């Protein structure tokens, strides 16, 4: 199964996924392309270092979303991409894109959804004073940070945690569960029915 990973920034999740692929723990899934909407994303350096092909699609704000996505879609077609894995990709995908890859787009979010949606999931949970937050991997649907939940992992907030230590704990957890979620998808172990995802044994 051919996988494209979408990034915009640091790329630590991309790194975890590339390492899993190298260790052959992605169930045979192959990362064939790394897509970024930011040419300066550090994630692109990581991809190139690992010898992966990259594709940059800077957002043109004067164009509607689907026009921005068309170039990516045709590149995905060229590379015969089966699965899209969003790993810190900050551009909101158009309905056109989501419909084209329906059921084949995964995202990771740094909170226990549906709590703390949006771009500041870690800080919002920290500021709210919750005792537990965590990480969610879910299928992507048209509505942001929604879609059937595949895996979640809790992260506890201790009294001596700072925003920085919490971020570290969250990222560590992400790097564990994202490769596992991708492996489950690649192995055909995920069965979505409505809101619920069953994980087959
Ligand atoms: C992660 O916290 C992920 O949950 C969120 O964006 C961040 C990306 O981090 N969607 P990185 O670029 O993978 O280091």
Short mmCIF file of C-alpha atoms and ligand atoms in Angstrom, two decimals:
data_model
loop_
_atom_site.label_atom_id
_atom_site.label_comp_id
_atom_site.label_asym_id
_atom_site.label_seq_id
_atom_site.Cartn_x
_atom_site.Cartn_y
_atom_site.Cartn_z
CA UNK A 1 0.00 0.00 0.00
CA UNK A 2 1.40 3.37 -1.06
CA UNK A 3 1.36 6.08 1.61
CA UNK A 4 1.75 9.86 1.33
CA UNK A 5 2.53 11.82 4.48
CA UNK A 6 1.40 15.45 4.65
CA UNK A 7 3.43 17.86 6.79
CA UNK A 8 3.85 21.57 7.46
CA UNK A 9 6.39 21.86 10.24
CA UNK A 10 8.83 19.95 12.39
CA UNK A 11 7.95 16.48 11.17
CA UNK A 12 8.58 14.46 14.31
CA UNK A 13 5.59 12.26 13.48
CA UNK A 14 6.90 11.84 9.95
CA UNK A 15 10.19 10.74 11.52
CA UNK A 16 8.42 8.15 13.68
CA UNK A 17 6.54 6.85 10.64
CA UNK A 18 9.69 6.68 8.50
CA UNK A 19 11.46 4.75 11.26
CA UNK A 20 8.53 2.35 11.54
CA UNK A 21 8.63 1.83 7.77
CA UNK A 22 12.38 1.18 7.92
CA UNK A 23 11.83 -1.35 10.72
CA UNK A 24 9.02 -2.89 8.67
CA UNK A 25 6.39 -2.31 11.34
CA UNK A 26 3.92 -0.48 9.08
CA UNK A 27 2.44 -3.76 7.92
CA UNK A 28 4.23 -3.48 4.58
CA UNK A 29 2.96 0.05 3.91
CA UNK A 30 5.39 2.07 1.78
CA UNK A 31 5.90 5.82 2.16
CA UNK A 32 6.13 6.96 -1.45
CA UNK A 33 5.73 10.71 -1.04
CA UNK A 34 5.94 13.54 1.50
CA UNK A 35 3.71 16.53 0.74
CA UNK A 36 4.14 19.94 2.33
CA UNK A 37 2.33 23.26 2.00
CA UNK A 38 5.43 25.04 3.33
CA UNK A 39 8.69 24.93 1.40
CA UNK A 40 10.64 25.78 4.57
CA UNK A 41 9.20 22.93 6.68
CA UNK A 42 11.92 21.07 8.56
CA UNK A 43 9.95 17.90 7.85
CA UNK A 44 11.09 18.19 4.20
CA UNK A 45 14.72 17.99 5.34
CA UNK A 46 13.93 14.84 7.26
CA UNK A 47 12.21 13.34 4.21
CA UNK A 48 15.08 14.15 1.88
CA UNK A 49 17.61 12.74 4.34
CA UNK A 50 15.65 9.50 4.30
CA UNK A 51 15.69 9.53 0.50
CA UNK A 52 11.96 10.11 0.10
CA UNK A 53 10.37 12.06 -2.70
CA UNK A 54 8.80 15.37 -1.71
CA UNK A 55 6.15 17.60 -3.23
CA UNK A 56 5.55 21.21 -2.16
CA UNK A 57 2.22 22.88 -2.78
CA UNK A 58 2.27 26.39 -1.36
CA UNK A 59 -1.21 27.72 -0.67
CA UNK A 60 -2.41 30.50 -2.95
CA UNK A 61 -4.85 32.40 -0.72
CA UNK A 62 -6.50 34.02 -3.75
CA UNK A 63 -7.71 30.61 -4.95
CA UNK A 64 -10.55 28.51 -3.55
CA UNK A 65 -9.43 25.55 -1.45
CA UNK A 66 -10.17 22.93 -4.10
CA UNK A 67 -8.01 24.72 -6.66
CA UNK A 68 -5.09 24.57 -4.22
CA UNK A 69 -5.70 20.87 -3.69
CA UNK A 70 -5.90 19.91 -7.37
CA UNK A 71 -2.15 19.91 -7.87
CA UNK A 72 -1.70 17.60 -4.88
CA UNK A 73 -4.46 15.29 -6.07
CA UNK A 74 -2.90 14.84 -9.48
CA UNK A 75 0.50 14.14 -7.92
CA UNK A 76 -1.08 11.55 -5.61
CA UNK A 77 -2.65 9.92 -8.65
CA UNK A 78 0.69 9.87 -10.45
CA UNK A 79 2.32 8.19 -7.46
CA UNK A 80 -0.61 5.79 -7.01
CA UNK A 81 -1.14 6.83 -3.41
CA UNK A 82 -3.66 4.70 -1.51
CA UNK A 83 -3.48 6.29 1.94
CA UNK A 84 -3.00 9.89 3.06
CA UNK A 85 -1.51 10.41 6.51
CA UNK A 86 -1.75 13.95 7.89
CA UNK A 87 1.11 14.60 10.30
CA UNK A 88 0.93 18.21 11.38
CA UNK A 89 -0.44 19.41 8.03
CA UNK A 90 -1.85 22.87 8.72
CA UNK A 91 -3.87 23.50 5.57
CA UNK A 92 -7.54 22.60 5.72
CA UNK A 93 -8.27 20.15 2.93
CA UNK A 94 -11.10 20.92 0.53
CA UNK A 95 -14.27 18.82 0.39
CA UNK A 96 -13.14 17.75 -3.07
CA UNK A 97 -9.98 16.23 -1.60
CA UNK A 98 -11.70 14.65 1.40
CA UNK A 99 -14.36 13.09 -0.83
CA UNK A 100 -11.77 11.75 -3.27
CA UNK A 101 -9.86 9.98 -0.46
CA UNK A 102 -12.84 9.27 1.79
CA UNK A 103 -12.00 6.62 4.38
CA UNK A 104 -8.35 6.77 3.36
CA UNK A 105 -7.16 9.90 5.21
CA UNK A 106 -5.82 9.67 8.76
CA UNK A 107 -5.03 12.54 11.11
CA UNK A 108 -3.39 12.83 14.50
CA UNK A 109 -4.58 15.39 17.01
CA UNK A 110 -2.87 16.25 20.30
CA UNK A 111 -5.89 15.89 22.62
CA UNK A 112 -8.57 13.38 23.47
CA UNK A 113 -11.14 14.39 20.86
CA UNK A 114 -13.79 15.68 20.88
CA UNK A 115 -12.21 17.79 23.63
CA UNK A 116 -9.84 20.57 22.65
CA UNK A 117 -10.26 20.70 18.90
CA UNK A 118 -8.32 23.29 16.94
CA UNK A 119 -4.70 24.29 16.56
CA UNK A 120 -3.89 24.74 20.27
CA UNK A 121 -5.05 21.38 21.57
CA UNK A 122 -2.18 20.95 24.03
CA UNK A 123 -2.19 24.49 25.42
CA UNK A 124 -5.97 24.64 25.69
CA UNK A 125 -6.03 21.45 27.76
CA UNK A 126 -3.15 22.69 29.92
CA UNK A 127 -4.80 26.09 30.51
CA UNK A 128 -8.12 24.42 31.29
CA UNK A 129 -6.47 22.56 34.16
CA UNK A 130 -7.66 19.11 33.12
CA UNK A 131 -5.87 16.23 34.82
CA UNK A 132 -5.82 14.06 31.73
CA UNK A 133 -5.50 14.84 28.06
CA UNK A 134 -3.93 12.74 25.32
CA UNK A 135 -3.67 11.89 21.68
CA UNK A 136 -6.22 10.84 19.04
CA UNK A 137 -5.81 9.25 15.62
CA UNK A 138 -8.97 9.51 13.52
CA UNK A 139 -10.31 9.26 10.00
CA UNK A 140 -10.71 12.65 8.34
CA UNK A 141 -14.12 13.86 7.33
CA UNK A 142 -15.28 17.19 5.95
CA UNK A 143 -15.72 18.72 9.39
CA UNK A 144 -12.44 19.65 11.12
CA UNK A 145 -11.06 17.39 13.89
CA UNK A 146 -14.05 15.12 13.60
CA UNK A 147 -14.36 11.71 11.99
CA UNK A 148 -14.37 8.21 13.45
CA UNK A 149 -11.75 7.68 16.14
CA UNK A 150 -9.22 4.92 15.51
CA UNK A 151 -6.92 5.05 18.55
CA UNK A 152 -6.64 7.25 21.62
CA UNK A 153 -4.03 7.31 24.30
CA UNK A 154 -4.32 9.28 27.54
CA UNK A 155 -1.58 11.51 28.93
CA UNK A 156 -1.85 12.61 32.55
CA UNK A 157 -1.03 16.14 33.61
CA UNK A 158 0.92 16.19 36.87
CA UNK A 159 1.17 19.21 39.13
CA UNK A 160 4.78 19.86 38.21
CA UNK A 161 4.13 19.67 34.46
CA UNK A 162 4.72 22.80 32.42
CA UNK A 163 3.33 23.37 28.94
CA UNK A 164 6.74 22.27 27.60
CA UNK A 165 6.89 19.00 29.57
CA UNK A 166 3.28 18.26 28.60
CA UNK A 167 4.12 18.85 24.93
CA UNK A 168 6.99 16.40 25.23
CA UNK A 169 4.78 13.76 26.80
CA UNK A 170 2.12 14.24 24.12
CA UNK A 171 4.59 13.98 21.25
CA UNK A 172 6.14 10.85 22.74
CA UNK A 173 2.71 9.24 22.81
CA UNK A 174 1.94 10.39 19.26
CA UNK A 175 5.09 8.72 17.99
CA UNK A 176 3.91 5.44 19.50
CA UNK A 177 0.29 5.37 18.37
CA UNK A 178 0.50 6.88 14.89
CA UNK A 179 2.65 4.14 13.36
CA UNK A 180 0.39 1.59 15.07
CA UNK A 181 -2.76 3.18 13.60
CA UNK A 182 -1.19 3.22 10.13
CA UNK A 183 -0.19 -0.43 10.50
CA UNK A 184 -3.76 -1.35 11.48
CA UNK A 185 -5.11 0.45 8.41
CA UNK A 186 -2.57 -1.12 6.05
CA UNK A 187 -3.35 -4.58 7.43
CA UNK A 188 -7.08 -4.05 6.86
CA UNK A 189 -7.84 -4.28 10.57
CA UNK A 190 -10.00 -1.15 10.79
CA UNK A 191 -13.71 -1.46 10.20
CA UNK A 192 -15.62 1.82 10.40
CA UNK A 193 -19.38 1.77 10.90
CA UNK A 194 -20.89 5.19 11.47
CA UNK A 195 -18.95 6.87 14.23
CA UNK A 196 -17.32 3.72 15.50
CA UNK A 197 -14.17 2.00 14.38
CA UNK A 198 -13.77 -1.67 15.24
CA UNK A 199 -10.26 -3.05 15.41
CA UNK A 200 -10.21 -6.60 14.13
CA UNK A 201 -8.01 -9.15 15.89
C1 LIG B 1 1.43 17.13 16.36
O1 LIG B 1 1.28 17.53 17.69
C2 LIG B 1 0.12 16.66 15.78
O2 LIG B 1 -0.72 16.08 16.74
C3 LIG B 1 -0.50 17.95 15.29
O3 LIG B 1 0.58 18.70 14.79
C4 LIG B 1 1.78 18.33 15.46
C5 LIG B 1 2.81 17.99 14.42
O4 LIG B 1 4.08 17.78 14.97
N1 LIG B 1 -1.53 17.68 14.31
P1 LIG B 1 5.27 17.23 14.06
O5 LIG B 1 5.40 18.19 12.87
O6 LIG B 1 4.92 15.84 13.62
O7 LIG B 1 6.49 17.25 14.93
#
